[in-house]
């Protein structure tokens, strides 16, 4: 891998009070040779970045509604500005929740069906690999990533859902290890109707949605944690593709 | 009411206090004595016994007496670790009780200057068929997860055990481990006359007042009235406190640091002064309060969470305030180090209380309680195990065991925990020990080593034979670490017992801790700290004695780690160690009869050490595809666990997705089929070895002179056990996996 090219990419990880996936996100991005700066949530003017990550956590304790207070942090105006400018914005878990609160992504994340926090690995199918976050994956590739959340139950009204689906903005969908995603169309083109009428997302997400992008395709929010599976020693590196894709999108294909 | 009684003191103690002070103590002073001389803070009933523990070794950097023990892992890189109980609060208010237990132990770790990297929990409840127990179980697990997940420290392992003896008095023991470089370890000492005492973090309210005294009483049905004694946790506040504290430590702005736990400002202030042999005063007018009109004794005894006490040079106060302001936290100068030896409470210029610090911390009475062997001890040694010995349908018994809450998968518990945050967890919950990599962790970007952690106690053993049970708890915790490929280093502990004023209970305590001490000496795993929790009784009935062990071990190379699950078709399956005709005190006997009785399995330290030495060397040489401790439920259960460890429950009810690997085994032995399958002989482990490495592994077995039995090979979808020519167990693996996976979720749904 060409470290010099990677060094050109400018990445930020925003640190809110009780961001707790901030250091994991930084470490994961750094494994690709990309330098990362932590940006404190009170910073109201920051330099231009190619990638801004809103990491996982329980910002402000999530005592109100997940992400509801963080979206008012001074840094968020900058995040919105840079997103409009075309910077890539990646919201992981609590970061996804903040992006919906900030209006950068549609829909909401409700309490998990079953009301329990869920910390386990899930299988995801890449539903659209033509995004800056997923180009390193094959279309319909099945990957395994950890989830760790109490509020990952994605909800959007039917009209909004149809729009997401129609515009290819559902990027990751929960699926079975064999790639069958009952709410999507199976790789062989057959939808296994009736297998799981309530979906298979462990959190109850509508349409088994795990991750979506905005209309412009430069803002991704997802509940699973790609930054936690980027090295074989951690049990796999299926999450690495997200960061490789971003590197490719920003610096052109480097390897 | 007598004045001493109100403060939980005895008349003798009151007399002793008057003699020490050479005057009548005032109300506030008596409040200070009341909490500091409680069992919870003073260890007055256990101190003499705890002195028997081995506490030194080349690996030990900090032994008992500080906020946490510290062991050396790799060069300068050390682990600070400690375990603490939060039993009584959890019995009253399970969510907050468990949550604040986790919060408290985390503060103990970063008070040492260490960044917390992982937690484990050891939980015990009554029988799960009881509605109240289910509620406690649900609440405690949610509380442990709620706090740990929010603050972002992974809960990487633990144990959960159900037994009627814990009815009404659950045990919630939490262990936390952090990493720190040896020269950056902080101590809870108030040194330097004129230095400023700063109280940082949350404001002080009326919550948890006299929690330490409450922890030193028995529980009864009227306990919901004690809810005000239970603290409320705020993990968000603690996360900020953690980051701000580590930031000021890193910047070299702090002289001494201690968390505020039981007995709040009173214990932290007097202990810091006591350890340093200095003195300090606290001015109540400077303490930020959450409520109006708090009495001096309420402020001093409040157990409001998420607070720390810092000793700071006057010139650095401003810098500290700046850092805490960044994190939107309060840091208040509330007093000063004096050097007069006194722990003084003031309100402005007025002295409200002044007591030599050592009276509070060191002069508490040391009680040598009378111990008496309980009647049951000899009576229960004789057991009729014929029901198990003469059992006919072994497959059925195995199924029953796998579906019993004690053996069943604890996935329902650990999936409510975030176990992967921090990206250091390389063996996740569900194996014998959790393993974390050290590389990239604070202070050691380049370490290739790993750290293994396990918590363990079989309280059926410690009830039936406290000495041997205490020894086995240590041996088994060490074995859990060794099967993971790590060399056991040291322990922390939570000693949970009933009322020590009862001679039978005190006898259990002495016996169990003597057994622990012997095992710790034999296995070279010294005690680095821990906690004693007495008075675990509900309506006058004591819990089974439960000395929970938290073991830490080190892997020379984290890539050598071994997990319990079978890996590949065609691997040899081998039982290490010897199986004796031992049926007593077993999980299977209890399942069939509902009785805890019989001789606890024999433990030979030399055999145990040999087993560990082999396991660690075999892991180092990468001979082992898998390794699993053979314990509760015996060999049949251990083998089944290796075969179904990775069986993922499917989103569709009643099916397992994948991850099972069957075995067809055929071996011979001298014990009965019952003992071969379900006996719980100690110092055993099940390993699997790829055929290519079997010869080398055999040579290593010979070198260590370790007895081993070749059982057969992995492969297929069946679970088939043939012993002395008879097919004893034969069952499709998917059935076993389903029973094991679904048992607890089905009870809890």
PDB file of C-alpha atoms in Angstrom, chain A residues 32-198:
ATOM      1  CA  UNK A  32      -4.706   1.934   6.290  1.00  0.00           C
ATOM      2  CA  UNK A  33      -2.000   4.526   6.785  1.00  0.00           C
ATOM      3  CA  UNK A  34      -4.480   7.402   6.867  1.00  0.00           C
ATOM      4  CA  UNK A  35      -3.735  10.042   9.521  1.00  0.00           C
ATOM      5  CA  UNK A  36      -6.639  10.939  11.780  1.00  0.00           C
ATOM      6  CA  UNK A  37      -7.332  14.008  13.877  1.00  0.00           C
ATOM      7  CA  UNK A  38      -9.706  13.935  16.833  1.00  0.00           C
ATOM      8  CA  UNK A  39     -12.058  16.894  16.615  1.00  0.00           C
ATOM      9  CA  UNK A  40     -13.622  18.034  19.893  1.00  0.00           C
ATOM     10  CA  UNK A  41     -17.360  18.634  19.645  1.00  0.00           C
ATOM     11  CA  UNK A  42     -17.024  22.230  20.806  1.00  0.00           C
ATOM     12  CA  UNK A  43     -14.866  23.151  17.803  1.00  0.00           C
ATOM     13  CA  UNK A  44     -17.020  25.408  15.658  1.00  0.00           C
ATOM     14  CA  UNK A  45     -14.572  25.951  12.838  1.00  0.00           C
ATOM     15  CA  UNK A  46     -12.501  23.102  11.475  1.00  0.00           C
ATOM     16  CA  UNK A  47     -10.299  22.641   8.439  1.00  0.00           C
ATOM     17  CA  UNK A  48     -11.682  20.798   5.440  1.00  0.00           C
ATOM     18  CA  UNK A  49     -11.608  17.021   5.720  1.00  0.00           C
ATOM     19  CA  UNK A  50     -12.111  14.298   3.132  1.00  0.00           C
ATOM     20  CA  UNK A  51     -13.721  12.058   5.734  1.00  0.00           C
ATOM     21  CA  UNK A  52     -15.509  12.904   8.966  1.00  0.00           C
ATOM     22  CA  UNK A  53     -16.486  10.034  11.232  1.00  0.00           C
ATOM     23  CA  UNK A  54     -19.150  10.319  13.901  1.00  0.00           C
ATOM     24  CA  UNK A  55     -18.174   7.362  16.074  1.00  0.00           C
ATOM     25  CA  UNK A  56     -20.200   5.070  18.298  1.00  0.00           C
ATOM     26  CA  UNK A  57     -20.990   5.915  21.878  1.00  0.00           C
ATOM     27  CA  UNK A  58     -23.666   7.211  24.176  1.00  0.00           C
ATOM     28  CA  UNK A  59     -23.291  10.934  23.541  1.00  0.00           C
ATOM     29  CA  UNK A  60     -24.467  12.921  26.550  1.00  0.00           C
ATOM     30  CA  UNK A  61     -25.455   9.590  28.076  1.00  0.00           C
ATOM     31  CA  UNK A  62     -28.272   9.223  25.543  1.00  0.00           C
ATOM     32  CA  UNK A  63     -30.520   9.977  28.481  1.00  0.00           C
ATOM     33  CA  UNK A  64     -32.942  11.939  26.308  1.00  0.00           C
ATOM     34  CA  UNK A  65     -33.125  10.306  22.875  1.00  0.00           C
ATOM     35  CA  UNK A  66     -30.089   8.850  21.164  1.00  0.00           C
ATOM     36  CA  UNK A  67     -28.130  11.553  19.413  1.00  0.00           C
ATOM     37  CA  UNK A  68     -30.721  14.217  20.241  1.00  0.00           C
ATOM     38  CA  UNK A  69     -28.343  16.460  22.172  1.00  0.00           C
ATOM     39  CA  UNK A  70     -25.163  15.783  20.210  1.00  0.00           C
ATOM     40  CA  UNK A  71     -26.728  17.184  17.061  1.00  0.00           C
ATOM     41  CA  UNK A  72     -26.683  20.606  18.779  1.00  0.00           C
ATOM     42  CA  UNK A  73     -22.922  20.485  19.425  1.00  0.00           C
ATOM     43  CA  UNK A  74     -21.070  23.358  17.738  1.00  0.00           C
ATOM     44  CA  UNK A  75     -19.150  20.949  15.496  1.00  0.00           C
ATOM     45  CA  UNK A  76     -22.336  19.718  13.835  1.00  0.00           C
ATOM     46  CA  UNK A  77     -22.760  22.896  11.783  1.00  0.00           C
ATOM     47  CA  UNK A  78     -19.336  22.178  10.373  1.00  0.00           C
ATOM     48  CA  UNK A  79     -20.261  18.572   9.668  1.00  0.00           C
ATOM     49  CA  UNK A  80     -23.354  19.726   7.752  1.00  0.00           C
ATOM     50  CA  UNK A  81     -21.328  22.308   5.854  1.00  0.00           C
ATOM     51  CA  UNK A  82     -18.647  19.825   4.876  1.00  0.00           C
ATOM     52  CA  UNK A  83     -21.223  17.211   3.917  1.00  0.00           C
ATOM     53  CA  UNK A  84     -22.790  19.742   1.550  1.00  0.00           C
ATOM     54  CA  UNK A  85     -19.320  20.447   0.201  1.00  0.00           C
ATOM     55  CA  UNK A  86     -19.024  16.759  -0.662  1.00  0.00           C
ATOM     56  CA  UNK A  87     -16.886  15.458   2.197  1.00  0.00           C
ATOM     57  CA  UNK A  88     -17.628  11.862   3.112  1.00  0.00           C
ATOM     58  CA  UNK A  89     -19.419  11.539   6.431  1.00  0.00           C
ATOM     59  CA  UNK A  90     -19.589   8.164   8.144  1.00  0.00           C
ATOM     60  CA  UNK A  91     -21.889   7.731  11.150  1.00  0.00           C
ATOM     61  CA  UNK A  92     -21.395   4.488  13.029  1.00  0.00           C
ATOM     62  CA  UNK A  93     -24.003   3.340  15.564  1.00  0.00           C
ATOM     63  CA  UNK A  94     -24.544   6.415  17.764  1.00  0.00           C
ATOM     64  CA  UNK A  95     -23.089   8.398  14.861  1.00  0.00           C
ATOM     65  CA  UNK A  96     -25.904   7.074  12.644  1.00  0.00           C
ATOM     66  CA  UNK A  97     -28.397   8.166  15.289  1.00  0.00           C
ATOM     67  CA  UNK A  98     -26.875  11.652  15.371  1.00  0.00           C
ATOM     68  CA  UNK A  99     -27.039  11.900  11.564  1.00  0.00           C
ATOM     69  CA  UNK A 100     -30.770  11.159  11.594  1.00  0.00           C
ATOM     70  CA  UNK A 101     -31.306  13.685  14.399  1.00  0.00           C
ATOM     71  CA  UNK A 102     -29.331  16.272  12.418  1.00  0.00           C
ATOM     72  CA  UNK A 103     -31.444  15.635   9.339  1.00  0.00           C
ATOM     73  CA  UNK A 104     -28.536  14.445   7.219  1.00  0.00           C
ATOM     74  CA  UNK A 105     -30.185  11.044   6.873  1.00  0.00           C
ATOM     75  CA  UNK A 106     -33.913  10.204   6.901  1.00  0.00           C
ATOM     76  CA  UNK A 107     -35.698   7.977   9.390  1.00  0.00           C
ATOM     77  CA  UNK A 108     -35.150   7.260  13.076  1.00  0.00           C
ATOM     78  CA  UNK A 109     -33.545   4.587  15.245  1.00  0.00           C
ATOM     79  CA  UNK A 110     -36.016   3.211  17.781  1.00  0.00           C
ATOM     80  CA  UNK A 111     -35.448   0.929  20.770  1.00  0.00           C
ATOM     81  CA  UNK A 112     -34.563  -2.601  19.706  1.00  0.00           C
ATOM     82  CA  UNK A 113     -37.456  -4.975  19.316  1.00  0.00           C
ATOM     83  CA  UNK A 114     -37.277  -7.034  22.504  1.00  0.00           C
ATOM     84  CA  UNK A 115     -35.961  -3.963  24.342  1.00  0.00           C
ATOM     85  CA  UNK A 116     -32.606  -5.566  25.150  1.00  0.00           C
ATOM     86  CA  UNK A 117     -29.188  -4.216  24.259  1.00  0.00           C
ATOM     87  CA  UNK A 118     -27.656  -6.524  21.648  1.00  0.00           C
ATOM     88  CA  UNK A 119     -23.929  -7.189  21.421  1.00  0.00           C
ATOM     89  CA  UNK A 120     -23.217  -9.892  18.837  1.00  0.00           C
ATOM     90  CA  UNK A 121     -22.023 -10.492  15.306  1.00  0.00           C
ATOM     91  CA  UNK A 122     -24.510 -10.152  12.476  1.00  0.00           C
ATOM     92  CA  UNK A 123     -24.388 -10.913   8.777  1.00  0.00           C
ATOM     93  CA  UNK A 124     -24.973  -8.152   6.299  1.00  0.00           C
ATOM     94  CA  UNK A 125     -25.490  -8.121   2.594  1.00  0.00           C
ATOM     95  CA  UNK A 126     -23.988  -5.300   0.577  1.00  0.00           C
ATOM     96  CA  UNK A 127     -27.033  -4.062  -1.313  1.00  0.00           C
ATOM     97  CA  UNK A 128     -25.263  -1.347  -3.249  1.00  0.00           C
ATOM     98  CA  UNK A 129     -21.558  -1.397  -3.915  1.00  0.00           C
ATOM     99  CA  UNK A 130     -21.663   1.726  -6.063  1.00  0.00           C
ATOM    100  CA  UNK A 131     -21.080   4.082  -3.136  1.00  0.00           C
ATOM    101  CA  UNK A 132     -17.852   5.641  -1.831  1.00  0.00           C
ATOM    102  CA  UNK A 133     -18.266   3.450   1.266  1.00  0.00           C
ATOM    103  CA  UNK A 134     -18.774   0.080  -0.398  1.00  0.00           C
ATOM    104  CA  UNK A 135     -16.851  -0.029  -3.679  1.00  0.00           C
ATOM    105  CA  UNK A 136     -14.312  -2.449  -2.218  1.00  0.00           C
ATOM    106  CA  UNK A 137     -17.059  -5.042  -1.722  1.00  0.00           C
ATOM    107  CA  UNK A 138     -18.752  -7.112  -4.400  1.00  0.00           C
ATOM    108  CA  UNK A 139     -22.431  -6.450  -5.021  1.00  0.00           C
ATOM    109  CA  UNK A 140     -24.431  -8.732  -2.678  1.00  0.00           C
ATOM    110  CA  UNK A 141     -21.282  -9.740  -0.823  1.00  0.00           C
ATOM    111  CA  UNK A 142     -22.092 -11.165   2.606  1.00  0.00           C
ATOM    112  CA  UNK A 143     -20.020  -9.736   5.435  1.00  0.00           C
ATOM    113  CA  UNK A 144     -19.981 -10.255   9.189  1.00  0.00           C
ATOM    114  CA  UNK A 145     -19.748  -7.318  11.604  1.00  0.00           C
ATOM    115  CA  UNK A 146     -20.466  -6.788  15.301  1.00  0.00           C
ATOM    116  CA  UNK A 147     -23.435  -4.808  16.521  1.00  0.00           C
ATOM    117  CA  UNK A 148     -23.610  -3.280  20.000  1.00  0.00           C
ATOM    118  CA  UNK A 149     -26.646  -1.122  20.517  1.00  0.00           C
ATOM    119  CA  UNK A 150     -29.954  -0.720  22.312  1.00  0.00           C
ATOM    120  CA  UNK A 151     -31.516   1.576  19.732  1.00  0.00           C
ATOM    121  CA  UNK A 152     -30.912   0.169  16.270  1.00  0.00           C
ATOM    122  CA  UNK A 153     -34.452  -0.427  15.156  1.00  0.00           C
ATOM    123  CA  UNK A 154     -34.513   1.628  11.962  1.00  0.00           C
ATOM    124  CA  UNK A 155     -37.879   3.106  11.102  1.00  0.00           C
ATOM    125  CA  UNK A 156     -39.115   5.223   8.225  1.00  0.00           C
ATOM    126  CA  UNK A 157     -42.604   5.621   6.788  1.00  0.00           C
ATOM    127  CA  UNK A 158     -43.615   3.430   3.852  1.00  0.00           C
ATOM    128  CA  UNK A 159     -43.183   6.180   1.321  1.00  0.00           C
ATOM    129  CA  UNK A 160     -39.712   7.009   2.573  1.00  0.00           C
ATOM    130  CA  UNK A 161     -38.785   3.340   2.613  1.00  0.00           C
ATOM    131  CA  UNK A 162     -39.877   2.871  -0.995  1.00  0.00           C
ATOM    132  CA  UNK A 163     -37.819   5.872  -1.961  1.00  0.00           C
ATOM    133  CA  UNK A 164     -34.701   4.552  -0.213  1.00  0.00           C
ATOM    134  CA  UNK A 165     -35.166   1.185  -1.869  1.00  0.00           C
ATOM    135  CA  UNK A 166     -35.873   2.693  -5.284  1.00  0.00           C
ATOM    136  CA  UNK A 167     -32.865   4.986  -5.180  1.00  0.00           C
ATOM    137  CA  UNK A 168     -30.497   2.236  -4.076  1.00  0.00           C
ATOM    138  CA  UNK A 169     -29.831   4.013  -0.819  1.00  0.00           C
ATOM    139  CA  UNK A 170     -30.225   0.928   1.373  1.00  0.00           C
ATOM    140  CA  UNK A 171     -26.563   0.004   1.432  1.00  0.00           C
ATOM    141  CA  UNK A 172     -26.420  -2.736   4.060  1.00  0.00           C
ATOM    142  CA  UNK A 173     -29.159  -5.166   4.967  1.00  0.00           C
ATOM    143  CA  UNK A 174     -29.191  -7.791   7.732  1.00  0.00           C
ATOM    144  CA  UNK A 175     -29.174 -11.266   6.184  1.00  0.00           C
ATOM    145  CA  UNK A 176     -28.544 -14.926   6.956  1.00  0.00           C
ATOM    146  CA  UNK A 177     -25.004 -16.283   6.769  1.00  0.00           C
ATOM    147  CA  UNK A 178     -25.845 -17.732   3.373  1.00  0.00           C
ATOM    148  CA  UNK A 179     -26.788 -14.312   2.032  1.00  0.00           C
ATOM    149  CA  UNK A 180     -30.526 -14.783   2.094  1.00  0.00           C
ATOM    150  CA  UNK A 181     -32.126 -11.479   2.988  1.00  0.00           C
ATOM    151  CA  UNK A 182     -35.834 -12.194   3.259  1.00  0.00           C
ATOM    152  CA  UNK A 183     -36.725  -8.531   2.858  1.00  0.00           C
ATOM    153  CA  UNK A 184     -34.561  -8.023  -0.133  1.00  0.00           C
ATOM    154  CA  UNK A 185     -34.185  -9.981  -3.295  1.00  0.00           C
ATOM    155  CA  UNK A 186     -31.959 -13.002  -2.870  1.00  0.00           C
ATOM    156  CA  UNK A 187     -28.796 -13.267  -4.972  1.00  0.00           C
ATOM    157  CA  UNK A 188     -30.555 -15.814  -7.174  1.00  0.00           C
ATOM    158  CA  UNK A 189     -33.373 -13.337  -7.713  1.00  0.00           C
ATOM    159  CA  UNK A 190     -35.877 -15.252  -5.616  1.00  0.00           C
ATOM    160  CA  UNK A 191     -37.434 -13.603  -2.614  1.00  0.00           C
ATOM    161  CA  UNK A 192     -38.060 -16.324  -0.016  1.00  0.00           C
ATOM    162  CA  UNK A 193     -41.467 -15.037   0.933  1.00  0.00           C
ATOM    163  CA  UNK A 194     -42.927 -16.145   4.204  1.00  0.00           C
ATOM    164  CA  UNK A 195     -39.684 -17.300   5.716  1.00  0.00           C
ATOM    165  CA  UNK A 196     -39.440 -14.416   8.140  1.00  0.00           C
ATOM    166  CA  UNK A 197     -42.452 -12.175   7.925  1.00  0.00           C
ATOM    167  CA  UNK A 198     -41.136  -9.899  10.657  1.00  0.00           C
TER     168      UNK A 198
END
